[in-house]
Tab-separated table of C-alpha atoms in Angstrom:
chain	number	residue	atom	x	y	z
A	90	UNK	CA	-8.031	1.083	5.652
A	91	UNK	CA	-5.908	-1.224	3.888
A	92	UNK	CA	-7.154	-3.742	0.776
A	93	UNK	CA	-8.584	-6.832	1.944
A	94	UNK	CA	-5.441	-9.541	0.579
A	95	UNK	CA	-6.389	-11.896	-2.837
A	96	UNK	CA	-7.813	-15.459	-1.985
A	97	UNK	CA	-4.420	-16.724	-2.711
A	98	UNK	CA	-2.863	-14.794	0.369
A	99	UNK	CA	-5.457	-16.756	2.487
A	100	UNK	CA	-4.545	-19.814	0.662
A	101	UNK	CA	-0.678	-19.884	1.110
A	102	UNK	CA	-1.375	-18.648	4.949
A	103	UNK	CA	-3.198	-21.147	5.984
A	104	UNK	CA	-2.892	-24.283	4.337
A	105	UNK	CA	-6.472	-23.871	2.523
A	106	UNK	CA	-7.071	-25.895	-1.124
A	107	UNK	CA	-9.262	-22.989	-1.919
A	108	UNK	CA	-10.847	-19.501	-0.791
A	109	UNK	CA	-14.044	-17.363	-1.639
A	110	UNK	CA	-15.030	-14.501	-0.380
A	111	UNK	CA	-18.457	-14.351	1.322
A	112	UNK	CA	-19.779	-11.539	-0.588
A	113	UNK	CA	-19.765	-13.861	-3.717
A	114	UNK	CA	-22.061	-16.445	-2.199
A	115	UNK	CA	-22.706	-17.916	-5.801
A	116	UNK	CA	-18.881	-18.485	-6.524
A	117	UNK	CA	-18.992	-20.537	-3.303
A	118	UNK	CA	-21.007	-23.295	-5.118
A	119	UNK	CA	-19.405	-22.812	-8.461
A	120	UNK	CA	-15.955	-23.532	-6.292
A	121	UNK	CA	-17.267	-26.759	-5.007
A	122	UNK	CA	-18.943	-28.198	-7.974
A	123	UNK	CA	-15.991	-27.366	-10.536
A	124	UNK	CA	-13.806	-29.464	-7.992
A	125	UNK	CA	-15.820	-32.361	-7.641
A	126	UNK	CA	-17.304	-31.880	-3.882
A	127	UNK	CA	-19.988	-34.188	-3.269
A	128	UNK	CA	-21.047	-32.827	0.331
A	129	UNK	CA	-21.503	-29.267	1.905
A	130	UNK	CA	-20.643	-28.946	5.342
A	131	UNK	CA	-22.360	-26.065	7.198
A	132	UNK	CA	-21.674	-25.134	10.824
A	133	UNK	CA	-24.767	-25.231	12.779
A	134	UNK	CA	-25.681	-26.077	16.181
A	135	UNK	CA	-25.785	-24.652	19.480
A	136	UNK	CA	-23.481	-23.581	22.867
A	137	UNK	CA	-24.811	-26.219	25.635
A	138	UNK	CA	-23.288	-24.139	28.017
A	139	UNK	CA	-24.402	-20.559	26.798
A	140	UNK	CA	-27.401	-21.883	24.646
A	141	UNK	CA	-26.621	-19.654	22.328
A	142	UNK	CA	-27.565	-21.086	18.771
A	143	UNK	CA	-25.165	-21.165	15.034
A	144	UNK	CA	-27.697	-20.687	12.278
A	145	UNK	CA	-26.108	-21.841	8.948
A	146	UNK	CA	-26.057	-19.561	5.855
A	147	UNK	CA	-28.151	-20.205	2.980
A	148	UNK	CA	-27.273	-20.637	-0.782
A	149	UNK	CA	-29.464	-20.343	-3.244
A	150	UNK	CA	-28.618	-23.393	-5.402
A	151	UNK	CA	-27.749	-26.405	-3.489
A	152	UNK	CA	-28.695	-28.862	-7.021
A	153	UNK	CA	-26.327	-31.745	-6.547
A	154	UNK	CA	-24.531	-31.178	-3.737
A	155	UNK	CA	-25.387	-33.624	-0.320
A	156	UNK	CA	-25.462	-31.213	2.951
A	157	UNK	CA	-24.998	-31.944	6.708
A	158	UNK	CA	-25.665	-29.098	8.987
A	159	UNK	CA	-24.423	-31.495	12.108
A	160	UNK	CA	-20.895	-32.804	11.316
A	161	UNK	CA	-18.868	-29.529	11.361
A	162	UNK	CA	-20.191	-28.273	14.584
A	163	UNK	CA	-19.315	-31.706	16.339
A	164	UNK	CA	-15.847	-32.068	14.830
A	165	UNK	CA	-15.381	-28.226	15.669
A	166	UNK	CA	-16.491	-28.458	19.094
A	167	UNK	CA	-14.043	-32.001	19.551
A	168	UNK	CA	-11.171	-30.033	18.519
A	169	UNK	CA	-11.265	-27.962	20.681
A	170	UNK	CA	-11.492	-30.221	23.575
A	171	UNK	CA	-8.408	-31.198	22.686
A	172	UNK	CA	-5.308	-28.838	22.925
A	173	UNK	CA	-2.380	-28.903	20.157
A	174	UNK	CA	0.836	-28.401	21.437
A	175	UNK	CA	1.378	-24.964	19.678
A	176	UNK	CA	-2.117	-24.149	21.571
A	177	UNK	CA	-0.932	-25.455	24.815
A	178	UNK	CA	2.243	-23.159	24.630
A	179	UNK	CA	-0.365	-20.379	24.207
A	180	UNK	CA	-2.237	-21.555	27.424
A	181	UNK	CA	0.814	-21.850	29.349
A	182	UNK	CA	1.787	-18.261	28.658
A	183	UNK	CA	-1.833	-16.576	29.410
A	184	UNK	CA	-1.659	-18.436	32.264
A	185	UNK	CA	1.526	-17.270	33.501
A	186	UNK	CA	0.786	-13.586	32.646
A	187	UNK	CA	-2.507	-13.896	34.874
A	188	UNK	CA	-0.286	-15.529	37.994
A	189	UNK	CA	1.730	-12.407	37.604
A	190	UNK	CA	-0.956	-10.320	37.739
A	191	UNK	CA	-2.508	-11.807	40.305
A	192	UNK	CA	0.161	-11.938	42.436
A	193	UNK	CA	1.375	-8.156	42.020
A	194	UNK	CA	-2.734	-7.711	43.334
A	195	UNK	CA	-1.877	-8.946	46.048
A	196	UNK	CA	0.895	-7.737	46.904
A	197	UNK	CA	-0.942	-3.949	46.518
A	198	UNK	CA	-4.373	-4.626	48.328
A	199	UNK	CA	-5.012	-2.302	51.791
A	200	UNK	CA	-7.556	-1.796	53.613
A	201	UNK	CA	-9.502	1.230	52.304
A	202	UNK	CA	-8.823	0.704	48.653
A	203	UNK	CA	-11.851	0.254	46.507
A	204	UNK	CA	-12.596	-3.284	44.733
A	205	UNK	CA	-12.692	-1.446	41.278
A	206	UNK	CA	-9.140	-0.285	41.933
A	207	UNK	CA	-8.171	-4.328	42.198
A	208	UNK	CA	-9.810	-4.632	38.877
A	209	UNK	CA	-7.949	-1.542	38.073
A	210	UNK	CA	-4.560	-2.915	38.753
A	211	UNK	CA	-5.206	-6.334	37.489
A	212	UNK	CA	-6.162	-4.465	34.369
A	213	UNK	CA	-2.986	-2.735	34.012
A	214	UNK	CA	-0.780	-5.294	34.985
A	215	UNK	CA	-2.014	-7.838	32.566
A	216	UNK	CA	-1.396	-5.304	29.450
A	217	UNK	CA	2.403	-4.911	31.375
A	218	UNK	CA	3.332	-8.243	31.237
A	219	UNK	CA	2.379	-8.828	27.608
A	220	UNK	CA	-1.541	-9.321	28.197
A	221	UNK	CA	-4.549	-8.552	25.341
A	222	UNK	CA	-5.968	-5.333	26.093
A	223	UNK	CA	-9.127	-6.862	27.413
A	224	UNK	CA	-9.311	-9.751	30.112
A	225	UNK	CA	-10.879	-12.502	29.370
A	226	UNK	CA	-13.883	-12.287	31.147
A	227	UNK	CA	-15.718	-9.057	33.721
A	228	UNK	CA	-13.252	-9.225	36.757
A	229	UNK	CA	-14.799	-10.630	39.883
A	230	UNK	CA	-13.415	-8.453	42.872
A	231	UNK	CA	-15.401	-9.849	46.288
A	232	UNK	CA	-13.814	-7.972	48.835
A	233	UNK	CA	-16.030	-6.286	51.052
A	234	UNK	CA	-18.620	-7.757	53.562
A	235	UNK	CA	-20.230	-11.313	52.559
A	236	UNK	CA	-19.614	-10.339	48.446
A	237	UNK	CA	-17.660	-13.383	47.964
A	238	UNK	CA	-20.713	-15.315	48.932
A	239	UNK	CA	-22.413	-14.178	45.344
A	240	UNK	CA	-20.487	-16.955	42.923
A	241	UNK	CA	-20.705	-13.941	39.928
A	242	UNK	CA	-20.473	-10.548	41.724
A	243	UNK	CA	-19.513	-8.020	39.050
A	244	UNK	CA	-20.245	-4.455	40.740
A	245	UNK	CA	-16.857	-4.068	42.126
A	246	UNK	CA	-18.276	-1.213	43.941
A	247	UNK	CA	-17.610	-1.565	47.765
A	248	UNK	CA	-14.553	-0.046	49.834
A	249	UNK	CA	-12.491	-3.517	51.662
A	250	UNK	CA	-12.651	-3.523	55.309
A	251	UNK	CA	-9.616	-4.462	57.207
A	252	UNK	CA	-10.229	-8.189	58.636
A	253	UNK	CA	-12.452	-9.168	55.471
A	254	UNK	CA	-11.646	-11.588	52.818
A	255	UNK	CA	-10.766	-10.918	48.959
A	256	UNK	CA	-11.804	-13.031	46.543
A	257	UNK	CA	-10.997	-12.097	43.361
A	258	UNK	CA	-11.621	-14.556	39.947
A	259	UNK	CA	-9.573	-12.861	37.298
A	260	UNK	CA	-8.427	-14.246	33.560
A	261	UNK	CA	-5.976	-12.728	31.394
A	262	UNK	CA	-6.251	-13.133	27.175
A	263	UNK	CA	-3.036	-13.740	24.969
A	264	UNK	CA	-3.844	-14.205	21.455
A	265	UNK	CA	-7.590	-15.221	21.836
A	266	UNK	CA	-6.376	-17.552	24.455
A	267	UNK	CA	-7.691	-17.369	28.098
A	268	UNK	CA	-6.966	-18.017	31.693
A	269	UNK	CA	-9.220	-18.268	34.714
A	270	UNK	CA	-7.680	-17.746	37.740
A	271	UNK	CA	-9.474	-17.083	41.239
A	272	UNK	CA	-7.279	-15.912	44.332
A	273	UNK	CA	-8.593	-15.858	47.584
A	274	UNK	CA	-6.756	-14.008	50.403
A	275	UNK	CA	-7.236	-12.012	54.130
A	276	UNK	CA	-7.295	-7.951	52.945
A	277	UNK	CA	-5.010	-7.199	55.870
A	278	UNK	CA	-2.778	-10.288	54.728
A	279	UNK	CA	-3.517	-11.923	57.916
A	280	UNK	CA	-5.608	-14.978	57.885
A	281	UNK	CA	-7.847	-15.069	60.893
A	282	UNK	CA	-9.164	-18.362	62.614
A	283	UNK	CA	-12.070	-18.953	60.727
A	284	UNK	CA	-10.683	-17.614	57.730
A	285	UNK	CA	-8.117	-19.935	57.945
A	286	UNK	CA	-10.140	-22.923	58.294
A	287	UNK	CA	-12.447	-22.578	55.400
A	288	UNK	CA	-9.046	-21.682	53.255
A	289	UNK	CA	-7.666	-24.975	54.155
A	290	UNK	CA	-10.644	-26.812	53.329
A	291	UNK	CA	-11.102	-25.632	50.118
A	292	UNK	CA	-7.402	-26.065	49.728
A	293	UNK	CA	-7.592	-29.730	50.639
A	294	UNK	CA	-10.604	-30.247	48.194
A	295	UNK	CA	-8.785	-28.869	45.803
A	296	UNK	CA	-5.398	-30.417	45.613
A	297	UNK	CA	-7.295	-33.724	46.238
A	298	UNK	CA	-8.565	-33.368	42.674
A	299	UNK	CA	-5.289	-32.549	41.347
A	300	UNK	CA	-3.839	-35.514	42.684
A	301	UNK	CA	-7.047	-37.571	41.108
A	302	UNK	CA	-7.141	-36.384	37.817
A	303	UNK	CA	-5.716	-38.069	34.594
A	304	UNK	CA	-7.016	-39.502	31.841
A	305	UNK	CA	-10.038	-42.053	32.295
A	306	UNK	CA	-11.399	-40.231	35.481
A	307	UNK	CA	-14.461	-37.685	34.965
A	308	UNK	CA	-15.467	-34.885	35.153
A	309	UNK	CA	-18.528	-36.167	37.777
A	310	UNK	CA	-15.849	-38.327	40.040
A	311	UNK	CA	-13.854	-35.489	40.360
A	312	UNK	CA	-16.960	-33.299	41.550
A	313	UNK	CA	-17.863	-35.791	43.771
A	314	UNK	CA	-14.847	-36.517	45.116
A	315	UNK	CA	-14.008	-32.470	45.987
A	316	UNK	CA	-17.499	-32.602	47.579
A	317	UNK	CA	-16.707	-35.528	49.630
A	318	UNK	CA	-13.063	-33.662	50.837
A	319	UNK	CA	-15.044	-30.161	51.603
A	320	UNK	CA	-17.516	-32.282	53.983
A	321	UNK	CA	-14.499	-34.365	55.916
A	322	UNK	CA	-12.705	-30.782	56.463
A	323	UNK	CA	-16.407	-28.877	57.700
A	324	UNK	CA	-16.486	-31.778	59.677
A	325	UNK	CA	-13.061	-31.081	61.754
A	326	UNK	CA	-14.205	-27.808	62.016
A	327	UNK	CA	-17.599	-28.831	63.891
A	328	UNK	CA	-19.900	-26.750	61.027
A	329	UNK	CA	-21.264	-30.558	59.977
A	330	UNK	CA	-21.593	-33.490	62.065
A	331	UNK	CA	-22.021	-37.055	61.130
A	332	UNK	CA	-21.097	-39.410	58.545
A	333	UNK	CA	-20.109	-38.416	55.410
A	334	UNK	CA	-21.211	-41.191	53.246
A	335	UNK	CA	-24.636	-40.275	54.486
A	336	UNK	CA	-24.298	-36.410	53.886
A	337	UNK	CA	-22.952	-37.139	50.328
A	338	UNK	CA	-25.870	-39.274	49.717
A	339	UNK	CA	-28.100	-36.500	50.550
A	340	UNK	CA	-26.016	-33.755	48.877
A	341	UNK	CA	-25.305	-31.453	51.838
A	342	UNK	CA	-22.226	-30.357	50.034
A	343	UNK	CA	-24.135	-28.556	47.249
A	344	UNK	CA	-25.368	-26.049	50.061
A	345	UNK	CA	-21.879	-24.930	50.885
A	346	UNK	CA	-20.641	-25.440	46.991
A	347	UNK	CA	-23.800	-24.667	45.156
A	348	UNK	CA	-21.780	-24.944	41.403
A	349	UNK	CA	-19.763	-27.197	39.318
A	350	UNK	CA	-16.423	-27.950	39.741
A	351	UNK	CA	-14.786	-26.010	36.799
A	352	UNK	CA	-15.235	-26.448	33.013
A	353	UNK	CA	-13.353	-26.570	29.744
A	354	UNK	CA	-11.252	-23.462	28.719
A	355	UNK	CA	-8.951	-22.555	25.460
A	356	UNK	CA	-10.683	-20.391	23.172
A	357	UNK	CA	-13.395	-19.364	25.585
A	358	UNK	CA	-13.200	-18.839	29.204
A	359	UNK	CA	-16.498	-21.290	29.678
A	360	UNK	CA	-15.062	-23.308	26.485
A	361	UNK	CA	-17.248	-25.738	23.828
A	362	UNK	CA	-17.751	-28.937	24.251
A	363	UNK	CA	-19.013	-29.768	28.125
A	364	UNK	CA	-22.137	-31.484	26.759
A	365	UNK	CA	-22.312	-32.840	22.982
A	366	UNK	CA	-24.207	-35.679	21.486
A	367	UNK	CA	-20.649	-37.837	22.279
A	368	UNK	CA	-20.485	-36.960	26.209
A	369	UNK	CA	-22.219	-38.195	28.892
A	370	UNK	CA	-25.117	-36.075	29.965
A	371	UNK	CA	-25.911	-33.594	32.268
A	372	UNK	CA	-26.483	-34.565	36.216
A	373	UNK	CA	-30.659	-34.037	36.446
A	374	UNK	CA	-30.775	-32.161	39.390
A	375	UNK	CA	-28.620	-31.160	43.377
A	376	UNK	CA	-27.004	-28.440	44.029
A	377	UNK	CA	-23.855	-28.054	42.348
A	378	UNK	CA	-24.042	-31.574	40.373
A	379	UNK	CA	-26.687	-30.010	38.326
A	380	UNK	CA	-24.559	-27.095	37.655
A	381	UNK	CA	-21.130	-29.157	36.373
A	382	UNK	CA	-20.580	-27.848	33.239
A	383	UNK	CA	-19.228	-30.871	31.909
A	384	UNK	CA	-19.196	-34.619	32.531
A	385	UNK	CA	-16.484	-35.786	30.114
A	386	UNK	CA	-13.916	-38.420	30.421
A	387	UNK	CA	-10.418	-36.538	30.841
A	388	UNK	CA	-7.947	-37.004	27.808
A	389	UNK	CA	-4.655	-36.226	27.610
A	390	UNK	CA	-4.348	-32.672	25.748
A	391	UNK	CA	-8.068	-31.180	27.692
A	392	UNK	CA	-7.653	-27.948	29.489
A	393	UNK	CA	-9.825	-27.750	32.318
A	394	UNK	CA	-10.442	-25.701	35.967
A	395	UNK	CA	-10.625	-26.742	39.170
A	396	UNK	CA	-12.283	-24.556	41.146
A	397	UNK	CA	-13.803	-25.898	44.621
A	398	UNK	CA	-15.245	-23.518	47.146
A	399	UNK	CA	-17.099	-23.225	49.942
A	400	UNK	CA	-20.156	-20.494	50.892
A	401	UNK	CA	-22.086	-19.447	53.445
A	402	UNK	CA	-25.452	-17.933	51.821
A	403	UNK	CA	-27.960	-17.100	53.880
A	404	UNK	CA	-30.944	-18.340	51.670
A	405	UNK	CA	-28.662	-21.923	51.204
A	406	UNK	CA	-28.511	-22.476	54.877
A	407	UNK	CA	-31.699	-21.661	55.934
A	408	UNK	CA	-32.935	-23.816	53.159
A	409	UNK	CA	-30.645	-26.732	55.045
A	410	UNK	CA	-31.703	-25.991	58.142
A	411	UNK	CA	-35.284	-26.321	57.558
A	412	UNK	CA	-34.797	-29.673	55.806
A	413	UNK	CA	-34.768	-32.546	58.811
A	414	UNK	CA	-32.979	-34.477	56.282
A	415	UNK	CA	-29.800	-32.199	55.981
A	416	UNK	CA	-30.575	-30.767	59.626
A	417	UNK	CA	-29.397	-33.754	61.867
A	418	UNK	CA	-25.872	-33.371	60.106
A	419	UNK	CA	-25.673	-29.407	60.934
A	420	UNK	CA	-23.753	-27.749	64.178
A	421	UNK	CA	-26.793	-24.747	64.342
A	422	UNK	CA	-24.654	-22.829	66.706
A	423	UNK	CA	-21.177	-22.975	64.571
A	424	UNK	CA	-22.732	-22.431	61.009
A	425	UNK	CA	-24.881	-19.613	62.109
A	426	UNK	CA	-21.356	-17.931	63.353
A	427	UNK	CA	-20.202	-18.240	59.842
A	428	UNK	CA	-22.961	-15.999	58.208
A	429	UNK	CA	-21.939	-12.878	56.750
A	430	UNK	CA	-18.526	-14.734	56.506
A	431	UNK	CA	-18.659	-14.834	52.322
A	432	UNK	CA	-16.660	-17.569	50.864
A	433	UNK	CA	-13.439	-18.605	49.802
A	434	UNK	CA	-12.745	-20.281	46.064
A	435	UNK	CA	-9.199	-21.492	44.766
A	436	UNK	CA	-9.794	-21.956	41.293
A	437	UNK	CA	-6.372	-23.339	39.019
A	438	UNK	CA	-6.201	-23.909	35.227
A	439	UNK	CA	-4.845	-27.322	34.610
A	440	UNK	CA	-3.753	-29.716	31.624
A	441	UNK	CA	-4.447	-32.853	31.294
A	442	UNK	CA	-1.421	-34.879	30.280
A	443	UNK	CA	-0.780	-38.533	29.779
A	444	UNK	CA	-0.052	-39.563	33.801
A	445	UNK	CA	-1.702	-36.649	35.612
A	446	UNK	CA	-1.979	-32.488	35.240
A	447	UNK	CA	0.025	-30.369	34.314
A	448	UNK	CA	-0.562	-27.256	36.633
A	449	UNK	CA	-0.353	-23.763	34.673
A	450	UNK	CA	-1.764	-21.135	37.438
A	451	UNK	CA	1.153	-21.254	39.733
A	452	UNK	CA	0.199	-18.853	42.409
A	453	UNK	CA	1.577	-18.989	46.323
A	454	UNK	CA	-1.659	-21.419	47.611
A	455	UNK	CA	0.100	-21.677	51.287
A	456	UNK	CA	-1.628	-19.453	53.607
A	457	UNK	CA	2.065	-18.612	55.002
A	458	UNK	CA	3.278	-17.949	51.963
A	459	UNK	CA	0.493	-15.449	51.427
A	460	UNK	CA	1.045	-13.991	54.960
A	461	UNK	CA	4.683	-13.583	54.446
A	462	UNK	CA	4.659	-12.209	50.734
A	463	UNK	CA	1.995	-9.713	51.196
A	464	UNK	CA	3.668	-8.643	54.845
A	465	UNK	CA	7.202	-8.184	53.115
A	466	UNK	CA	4.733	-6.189	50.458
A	467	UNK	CA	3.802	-3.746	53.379
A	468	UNK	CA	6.774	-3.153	54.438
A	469	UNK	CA	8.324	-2.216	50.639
A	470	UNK	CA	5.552	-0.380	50.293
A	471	UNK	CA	5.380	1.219	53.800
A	472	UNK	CA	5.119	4.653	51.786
A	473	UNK	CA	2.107	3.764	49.859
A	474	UNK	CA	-0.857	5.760	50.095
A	475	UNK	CA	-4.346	3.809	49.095
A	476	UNK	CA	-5.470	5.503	46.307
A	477	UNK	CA	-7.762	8.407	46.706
A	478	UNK	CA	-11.313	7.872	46.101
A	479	UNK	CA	-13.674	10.776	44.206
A	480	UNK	CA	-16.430	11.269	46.133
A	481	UNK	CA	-19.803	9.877	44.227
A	482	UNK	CA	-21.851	12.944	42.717
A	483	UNK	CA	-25.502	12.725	44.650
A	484	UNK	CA	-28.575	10.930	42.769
A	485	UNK	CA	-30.420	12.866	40.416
């Protein structure tokens, strides 16, 4: 193992007026005092989103010097709201790398193939195109059955069935940088009727948000306004009857989109600073609202998701269906069709700029364009064989 560098390579590296290694906790103080600090900033606080607590280290003399254990952890958390251009560059690329991964997916799914080995490839092609050697986050591959109905389904352990759905939320890293992508497409590349239908309505909900968001809009509007856009689609498609003010009023669209929008990412895929003692707080309760992981003000330089979607879980609608409130809005006979459907979820990475967004994840959204590409992927790869699976030794 190489020699940990002197202080002073830390100091010329990164613009620091001084540097002390940890191990000498006592030189720490000396450092401060012999150049005149009057207050000791020490990072403590906690995650809102993970609740995961900072505890702040302890020195044994203190004599003199004032010491916040608040400031750093707010100013920390507030820069990294905001993106600097070098860091933006950074997003840009991870995001690109995990459109190119997703993409090349696609273009490889068949019928047959396991959802590990989507994982597998997204894995691989990631690292190819200049990835980190982990993603960003445990691959969500929903391919088989109703699976994309479970908003954080991890096994990756069922075989896709020709006619189902894919859904697959996948993020690249690039120098501690992260993307969060999720793709949803028809495993035979051909969108049925239905399938189609809830695509486009997500679709709709989503690229009315796009359209929405720039700086002095939130985080809540934005929700809202998705929600509102996902019931006026269900709507044309008979699964909700009614008017919509009504239904938003009652929040039927947090049984079909039971979480927030999206959230802040950078440095984290679920990044810092949803909920501080500067942003609004929480919603207190409804499906989805009470979920948003932030309800900030958008500023120019914030990188955020948008990630609508729309699920058909049995528990959700037989919750709704039982409630005469949310009942006299519901087609019984067309929404019980839909179960075992799963869901669909287009999720983008976006940054906020002065006028609008800047969109980084730049995948084919088109349900043509999906048909087309992955159909003109067939027929390149009309000598591929789906990988061979190893049969499962029996339980002990």
């Amino acid at each position: 193992m190489k020699p940990t560098p002197p202080a002073e390579h830390f100091i010329e590296h990164h613009g620091l007026q001084g540097c002390v290694f940890w191990k000498n906790k006592g030189d720490v103080i000396k450092f401060l005092k012999e150049n005149g600090a009057q207050k000791l900033l020490l990072l403590q606080g906690m995650n809102e989103d993970s609740k995961i607590k900072i505890q702040h280290p302890t020195f044994a003399d203190l004599k003199g010097l004032m010491v916040d254990t608040e400031a750093l952890h707010l100013s920390m958390c507030e820069l990294r709201v905001r993106k600097t251009q070098e860091e933006i560059r950074l997003m840009r690329h991870v995001s690109t790398i995990s459109t190119k991964a997703h993409v090349a997916v696609m273009k490889q799914c068949l019928p047959g193939m396991m959802e590990y080995q989507l994982e597998a490839l997204f894995k691989y092609y990631c690292m190819f195109y200049g990835g980190d050697r982990f993603l960003a986050y445990s691959a969500i591959c929903a391919c088989a059955e109703d699976n994309s109905a479970t908003l954080h389904y991890h096994q990756n352990s069922d075989r896709l069935v020709d006619g189902g759905l894919c859904l697959l939320d996948m993020g690249c890293e690039y120098f501690g940088y992260v993307s969060d992508i999720t793709n949803t497409f028809p495993v035979n590349g051909k969108f049925t009727d239905k399938q189609r239908g809830i695509y486009l309505a997500v679709k709709a909900a989503n690229e009315a948000v796009q359209q929405a968001a720039k700086p002095g809009v939130t985080y809540l509007e934005m929700h809202i306004l998705a929600n509102r856009v996902l019931l006026e689609e269900l709507v044309k498609l008979d699964i909700v009857r009614g008017n919509v003010d009504e239904m938003m009023e009652v929040n039927l669209a947090g049984y079909f989109q039971p979480h927030g929008l999206g959230h802040m990412i950078g440095y984290d895929v679920h990044d810092v600073g949803g909920y501080t003692k500067v942003t609004p707080s929480r919603p207190p309760k409804g499906y989805g609202l009470k979920n948003l992981r932030t309800a900030r003000c958008l500023e120019p330089g914030m990188c955020i998701t948008i990630e609508p979607g729309c699920y058909f879980v049995d528990a959700l609608l037989d919750e709704a269906l039982d409630n005469p409130d949310l009942y006299k809005f519901l087609n019984p006979e067309v929404l019980n069709s839909y179960r075992g459907f799963g869901g669909v979820r287009i999720e983008d990475c976006v940054l906020i700029t002065e006028t609008g967004v800047e969109l980084l994840s730049k995948l084919p959204r088109e349900p043509e364009q999906i048909e087309l590409m992955m159909a003109e992927a067939a027929q390149l790869n009309g000598n591929f064989v789906t990988p061979s699976v190893m049969e499962e030794p029996k339980a002990l």
